[in-house]
Tab-separated table of C-alpha atoms and ligand atoms in Angstrom:
chain	number	residue	atom	x	y	z
Z	1	MET	CA	95.227	99.990	121.108
Z	2	HIS	CA	97.235	100.580	124.240
Z	3	PRO	CA	95.737	101.635	127.589
Z	4	SER	CA	98.004	104.678	127.804
Z	5	ARG	CA	96.649	106.130	124.529
Z	6	PRO	CA	92.895	106.882	124.369
Z	7	PRO	CA	91.508	105.726	121.017
Z	8	PHE	CA	90.927	108.556	118.565
Z	9	ILE	CA	88.398	108.187	115.751
Z	10	ALA	CA	88.099	111.029	113.235
Z	11	GLY	CA	85.652	111.351	110.349
Z	12	ASN	CA	87.131	112.941	107.241
Z	13	TRP	CA	84.131	114.257	105.350
Z	14	LYS	CA	86.269	115.552	102.464
Z	15	MET	CA	84.073	117.662	100.117
Z	16	HIS	CA	80.698	116.508	101.486
Z	17	HIS	CA	78.057	117.931	103.866
Z	18	ALA	CA	78.888	121.651	103.840
Z	19	GLY	CA	75.381	122.832	104.833
Z	20	PRO	CA	72.409	121.655	106.919
Z	21	SER	CA	73.197	117.973	106.286
Z	22	GLY	CA	76.584	118.574	107.929
Z	23	VAL	CA	75.010	120.124	111.011
Z	24	GLU	CA	72.615	117.197	111.266
Z	25	LEU	CA	75.426	114.646	110.933
Z	26	ALA	CA	77.683	116.442	113.432
Z	27	VAL	CA	74.876	116.583	116.005
Z	28	ALA	CA	74.240	112.868	115.517
Z	29	VAL	CA	77.956	112.148	115.984
Z	30	ALA	CA	78.060	114.339	119.110
Z	31	ARG	CA	75.080	112.465	120.565
Z	32	ALA	CA	76.630	109.073	119.783
Z	33	ALA	CA	79.994	110.139	121.201
Z	34	ALA	CA	78.383	111.253	124.458
Z	35	LEU	CA	77.616	107.590	125.210
Z	36	LEU	CA	81.186	106.479	124.459
Z	37	PRO	CA	83.396	108.237	127.002
Z	38	ALA	CA	86.523	106.149	126.356
Z	39	VAL	CA	86.778	107.346	122.750
Z	40	GLU	CA	88.062	110.685	121.505
Z	41	VAL	CA	85.939	111.702	118.515
Z	42	ALA	CA	86.396	114.362	115.856
Z	43	VAL	CA	84.704	115.301	112.602
Z	44	ALA	CA	86.425	117.128	109.741
Z	45	PRO	CA	83.737	118.939	107.738
Z	46	PRO	CA	84.289	121.323	104.829
Z	47	LEU	CA	85.462	124.669	106.175
Z	48	LEU	CA	82.181	126.472	105.463
Z	49	ALA	CA	80.260	124.128	107.740
Z	50	ILE	CA	82.510	124.615	110.759
Z	51	PRO	CA	80.921	127.832	112.123
Z	52	LEU	CA	77.497	126.186	111.775
Z	53	ILE	CA	78.561	122.962	113.467
Z	54	LEU	CA	80.555	124.241	116.462
Z	55	PRO	CA	77.678	125.874	118.398
Z	56	GLU	CA	75.399	122.888	117.777
Z	57	CYS	CA	77.989	120.435	119.086
Z	58	ALA	CA	78.651	122.680	122.093
Z	59	GLU	CA	74.919	122.665	122.844
Z	60	VAL	CA	74.752	118.847	122.691
Z	61	ALA	CA	77.707	118.660	125.078
Z	62	ARG	CA	76.086	121.144	127.466
Z	63	GLN	CA	72.804	119.236	127.529
Z	64	LEU	CA	74.468	115.862	128.019
Z	65	HIS	CA	77.183	117.069	130.433
Z	66	VAL	CA	80.095	115.798	128.353
Z	67	ALA	CA	83.054	117.407	126.620
Z	68	PRO	CA	82.258	118.511	123.061
Z	69	ILE	CA	83.561	116.438	120.149
Z	70	GLY	CA	86.535	117.837	118.273
Z	71	VAL	CA	86.111	119.673	115.011
Z	72	ALA	CA	88.933	119.410	112.502
Z	73	ALA	CA	89.861	121.279	109.362
Z	74	GLN	CA	91.156	119.350	106.358
Z	75	ASN	CA	94.036	121.649	105.457
Z	76	LEU	CA	95.787	124.913	106.298
Z	77	TYR	CA	98.440	127.240	104.938
Z	78	PRO	CA	101.576	127.536	107.083
Z	79	ALA	CA	101.805	131.326	107.380
Z	80	PRO	CA	99.892	133.278	110.040
Z	81	LYS	CA	98.367	135.771	107.572
Z	82	GLY	CA	99.192	137.636	104.398
Z	83	ALA	CA	98.779	137.666	100.633
Z	84	PHE	CA	97.929	133.992	100.060
Z	85	THR	CA	94.722	134.102	98.046
Z	86	GLY	CA	92.361	131.281	98.852
Z	87	GLU	CA	94.213	130.008	101.916
Z	88	VAL	CA	93.416	129.787	105.650
Z	89	SER	CA	96.007	129.832	108.454
Z	90	ALA	CA	96.358	127.677	111.559
Z	91	GLU	CA	95.687	130.724	113.731
Z	92	MET	CA	92.430	131.383	111.876
Z	93	LEU	CA	91.323	127.778	112.356
Z	94	ALA	CA	92.140	127.900	116.058
Z	95	GLU	CA	90.305	131.205	116.445
Z	96	ALA	CA	87.252	129.741	114.693
Z	97	GLY	CA	87.164	126.932	117.271
Z	98	CYS	CA	88.811	124.053	115.430
Z	99	ARG	CA	90.714	121.668	117.669
Z	100	TRP	CA	92.362	119.546	114.952
Z	101	VAL	CA	93.551	119.665	111.389
Z	102	ILE	CA	94.224	116.820	108.945
Z	103	LEU	CA	97.451	117.432	107.021
Z	104	GLY	CA	99.228	115.761	104.126
Z	105	HIS	CA	96.284	113.580	103.153
Z	106	SER	CA	97.145	111.499	100.096
Z	107	GLU	CA	94.564	113.425	98.053
Z	108	ARG	CA	96.444	116.634	98.841
Z	109	ARG	CA	99.776	115.040	98.034
Z	110	GLN	CA	98.393	113.595	94.778
Z	111	TYR	CA	96.158	116.404	93.434
Z	112	PHE	CA	97.801	119.466	94.973
Z	113	GLY	CA	101.453	118.473	94.845
Z	114	GLU	CA	102.149	118.640	98.577
Z	115	ASP	CA	105.540	117.186	99.438
Z	116	ASP	CA	107.022	116.001	102.746
Z	117	ALA	CA	108.691	119.317	103.558
Z	118	PHE	CA	105.497	121.309	102.962
Z	119	VAL	CA	103.474	118.888	105.070
Z	120	ALA	CA	106.011	119.214	107.906
Z	121	LYS	CA	105.702	123.022	107.754
Z	122	LYS	CA	101.945	122.702	108.025
Z	123	VAL	CA	102.207	120.345	111.009
Z	124	ALA	CA	104.560	122.799	112.727
Z	125	ALA	CA	102.168	125.696	112.062
Z	126	ALA	CA	99.201	123.727	113.399
Z	127	LEU	CA	100.948	122.768	116.626
Z	128	ALA	CA	102.308	126.287	117.149
Z	129	ALA	CA	98.759	127.637	116.906
Z	130	GLY	CA	97.571	125.177	119.554
Z	131	LEU	CA	95.808	122.803	117.178
Z	132	GLY	CA	96.235	119.052	117.135
Z	133	ALA	CA	97.715	117.743	113.888
Z	134	ILE	CA	96.805	114.513	112.104
Z	135	ALA	CA	99.708	113.942	109.715
Z	136	CYS	CA	98.859	111.420	106.986
Z	137	VAL	CA	101.360	108.987	105.502
Z	138	GLY	CA	100.938	106.000	103.189
Z	139	GLU	CA	102.191	104.122	100.161
Z	140	THR	CA	100.606	103.707	96.715
Z	141	LEU	CA	99.787	100.289	95.288
Z	142	GLU	CA	102.817	100.469	93.027
Z	143	GLU	CA	105.052	101.262	95.989
Z	144	ARG	CA	103.613	98.352	97.949
Z	145	THR	CA	103.887	95.797	95.163
Z	146	SER	CA	107.472	96.827	94.488
Z	147	GLY	CA	108.337	96.258	98.158
Z	148	ARG	CA	108.878	99.914	99.053
Z	149	THR	CA	106.089	100.359	101.622
Z	150	LEU	CA	108.302	100.968	104.626
Z	151	ASP	CA	110.782	103.127	102.694
Z	152	VAL	CA	108.010	105.472	101.612
Z	153	VAL	CA	106.056	105.511	104.865
Z	154	LEU	CA	109.105	106.001	107.085
Z	155	ARG	CA	110.412	108.753	104.801
Z	156	MET	CA	107.109	110.589	105.341
Z	157	VAL	CA	107.303	109.924	109.091
Z	158	ASP	CA	110.890	111.174	109.273
Z	159	ALA	CA	109.761	114.477	107.774
Z	160	VAL	CA	107.329	115.151	110.623
Z	161	ILE	CA	109.268	113.699	113.584
Z	162	PRO	CA	111.219	116.912	114.284
Z	163	VAL	CA	108.038	118.998	114.411
Z	164	LEU	CA	106.000	116.445	116.400
Z	165	ARG	CA	108.438	116.438	119.326
Z	166	GLY	CA	106.752	117.775	122.423
Z	167	ALA	CA	103.276	117.701	120.879
Z	168	GLY	CA	102.094	114.913	123.213
Z	169	ALA	CA	98.539	113.803	122.509
Z	170	ARG	CA	98.119	116.641	119.985
Z	171	GLY	CA	100.460	114.838	117.608
Z	172	VAL	CA	98.784	112.109	115.553
Z	173	ILE	CA	99.985	110.112	112.552
Z	174	ALA	CA	97.425	108.509	110.235
Z	175	TYR	CA	98.742	105.548	108.273
Z	176	GLU	CA	96.572	105.441	105.177
Z	177	PRO	CA	97.692	103.091	102.410
Z	178	VAL	CA	96.639	104.957	99.262
Z	179	TRP	CA	95.320	101.760	97.621
Z	180	ALA	CA	92.910	101.281	100.549
Z	181	ILE	CA	91.386	104.790	100.475
Z	182	GLY	CA	87.838	104.769	99.137
Z	183	THR	CA	88.375	101.423	97.410
Z	184	GLY	CA	86.806	98.996	99.874
Z	185	LYS	CA	90.189	97.210	99.980
Z	186	VAL	CA	91.209	97.394	103.599
Z	187	ALA	CA	94.678	96.395	104.811
Z	188	THR	CA	94.569	93.191	106.855
Z	189	PRO	CA	94.960	93.835	110.583
Z	190	ASP	CA	98.351	92.075	110.452
Z	191	ASP	CA	99.614	94.127	107.502
Z	192	ALA	CA	98.431	97.350	109.096
Z	193	GLN	CA	99.946	96.401	112.475
Z	194	GLN	CA	103.310	95.716	110.814
Z	195	VAL	CA	103.455	99.218	109.366
Z	196	HIS	CA	102.162	100.803	112.577
Z	197	ALA	CA	104.833	98.956	114.582
Z	198	ALA	CA	107.508	100.195	112.167
Z	199	ILE	CA	106.243	103.766	112.549
Z	200	ARG	CA	106.231	103.400	116.348
Z	201	ALA	CA	109.784	102.024	116.273
Z	202	ARG	CA	110.898	104.968	114.160
Z	203	LEU	CA	109.354	107.395	116.656
Z	204	ALA	CA	111.004	105.499	119.527
Z	205	ALA	CA	114.410	105.707	117.861
Z	206	ALA	CA	114.022	109.501	117.836
Z	207	ASP	CA	112.432	109.914	121.257
Z	208	ALA	CA	110.852	107.335	123.586
Z	209	SER	CA	108.174	109.716	124.840
Z	210	LEU	CA	107.183	110.586	121.258
Z	211	ALA	CA	106.529	106.900	120.592
Z	212	ALA	CA	104.580	106.544	123.829
Z	213	THR	CA	102.270	109.529	123.306
Z	214	THR	CA	101.754	109.766	119.532
Z	215	ARG	CA	98.570	108.078	118.430
Z	216	ILE	CA	98.795	106.259	115.118
Z	217	GLN	CA	95.437	105.982	113.349
Z	218	TYR	CA	94.748	103.564	110.529
Z	219	GLY	CA	92.770	104.872	107.548
Z	220	GLY	CA	91.531	103.296	104.332
Z	221	SER	CA	88.101	101.657	103.975
Z	222	VAL	CA	87.497	101.395	107.720
Z	223	LYS	CA	83.908	100.211	108.286
Z	224	GLY	CA	81.807	98.939	111.156
Z	225	ASP	CA	82.595	95.338	110.282
Z	226	ASN	CA	86.401	95.640	110.145
Z	227	ALA	CA	87.037	98.319	112.784
Z	228	ARG	CA	87.271	96.016	115.772
Z	229	ALA	CA	89.949	93.729	114.305
Z	230	LEU	CA	92.037	96.726	113.235
Z	231	LEU	CA	91.681	98.615	116.511
Z	232	ALA	CA	92.548	95.484	118.491
Z	233	GLN	CA	96.114	95.654	117.127
Z	234	PRO	CA	98.588	96.946	119.720
Z	235	ASP	CA	99.911	99.847	117.633
Z	236	ILE	CA	96.625	100.963	116.046
Z	237	ASP	CA	95.314	103.775	118.246
Z	238	GLY	CA	92.318	104.862	116.237
Z	239	ALA	CA	90.973	105.397	112.755
Z	240	LEU	CA	90.682	108.122	110.152
Z	241	VAL	CA	87.436	107.322	108.389
Z	242	GLY	CA	86.294	108.693	105.039
Z	243	GLY	CA	83.284	107.101	103.340
Z	244	ALA	CA	81.894	105.474	106.480
Z	245	SER	CA	81.942	108.807	108.348
Z	246	LEU	CA	79.362	110.353	106.005
Z	247	GLU	CA	76.362	108.656	107.616
Z	248	ILE	CA	75.767	108.174	111.311
Z	249	ASP	CA	74.607	104.586	110.823
Z	250	ALA	CA	77.978	103.720	109.277
Z	251	PHE	CA	80.130	105.824	111.645
Z	252	ALA	CA	78.561	104.957	115.005
Z	253	PRO	CA	79.470	101.226	114.833
Z	254	ILE	CA	83.140	102.219	114.412
Z	255	LEU	CA	82.938	104.453	117.491
Z	256	ARG	CA	81.244	101.641	119.434
Z	257	ALA	CA	83.945	99.152	118.411
Z	258	ALA	CA	86.592	101.507	119.813
Z	259	GLN	CA	84.628	102.001	123.036
Z	260	ALA	CA	84.155	98.242	123.497
Z	261	LEU	CA	87.888	97.608	123.121
Z	262	ALA	CA	88.925	100.533	125.306
Z	263	ALA	CA	86.493	99.565	128.032
Z	264	GLY	CA	87.977	96.049	127.984
P	1	PGA	P1	87.935	105.939	103.225
P	1	PGA	O1	88.836	107.258	103.305
P	1	PGA	O2	87.555	105.565	104.633
P	1	PGA	O3	86.758	106.339	102.399
P	1	PGA	O4	88.766	104.873	102.575
P	1	PGA	C1	89.800	107.417	104.321
P	1	PGA	C2	90.522	108.745	104.158
P	1	PGA	O5	90.740	109.185	103.015
P	1	PGA	O6	90.892	109.386	105.156
């Protein structure tokens, strides 16, 4: 972490907690976050849960006199409206009260065929609608073992650099090695830092202020017991958390680790 970039921890719920259990979890996260002012916190529930969750989180914030936690979508379609059956636009997400959207997650790249150009369009649409964008990048195990990690990751980063310019703190990159997602195999802090530093250098080569303001989250089997060592790395500005974001008792220790580091 770096003092100029507030740590940002986001919970990616994927296809879990769409109903009352999601409201309960979001309220618990909002209450935990209220005690951790140095950390920016967001949850990314299934779309259906968002209209249930937003008023509850706003109420927690009102009672506790803090800013509400962010609510993120997990995808969008990069056209404002039209004949795109099954899709939701950035404008619709913003209107519904979302503050963030996760884009280009490896599951979307793998199962839904999203490529770099499509992800960049989505990031552009999100930012144009006033949302923050979390653009995910990461290599597969085969790409890592064949020594192509940086080629792949920086190719994905290059695709979003032109659209991230000027986004400031609303532009976020999540480095998520695919082999670490949901596997319990976390990248070592050193390995993760190396990739984060390479991403930061790539941003700096394009635009110094982009490198200074863009937060780079690590994702892939982040848990309460490994969060501190990862977040202590100079170029790791937060975490995108899957499995451990599904229960408050697993998520809160990650938020507390970020607060402890940020508070010095
Ligand atoms: P995980 O998922 O924390 O369960 O590995 C991370 C992600 O997919 O964003």
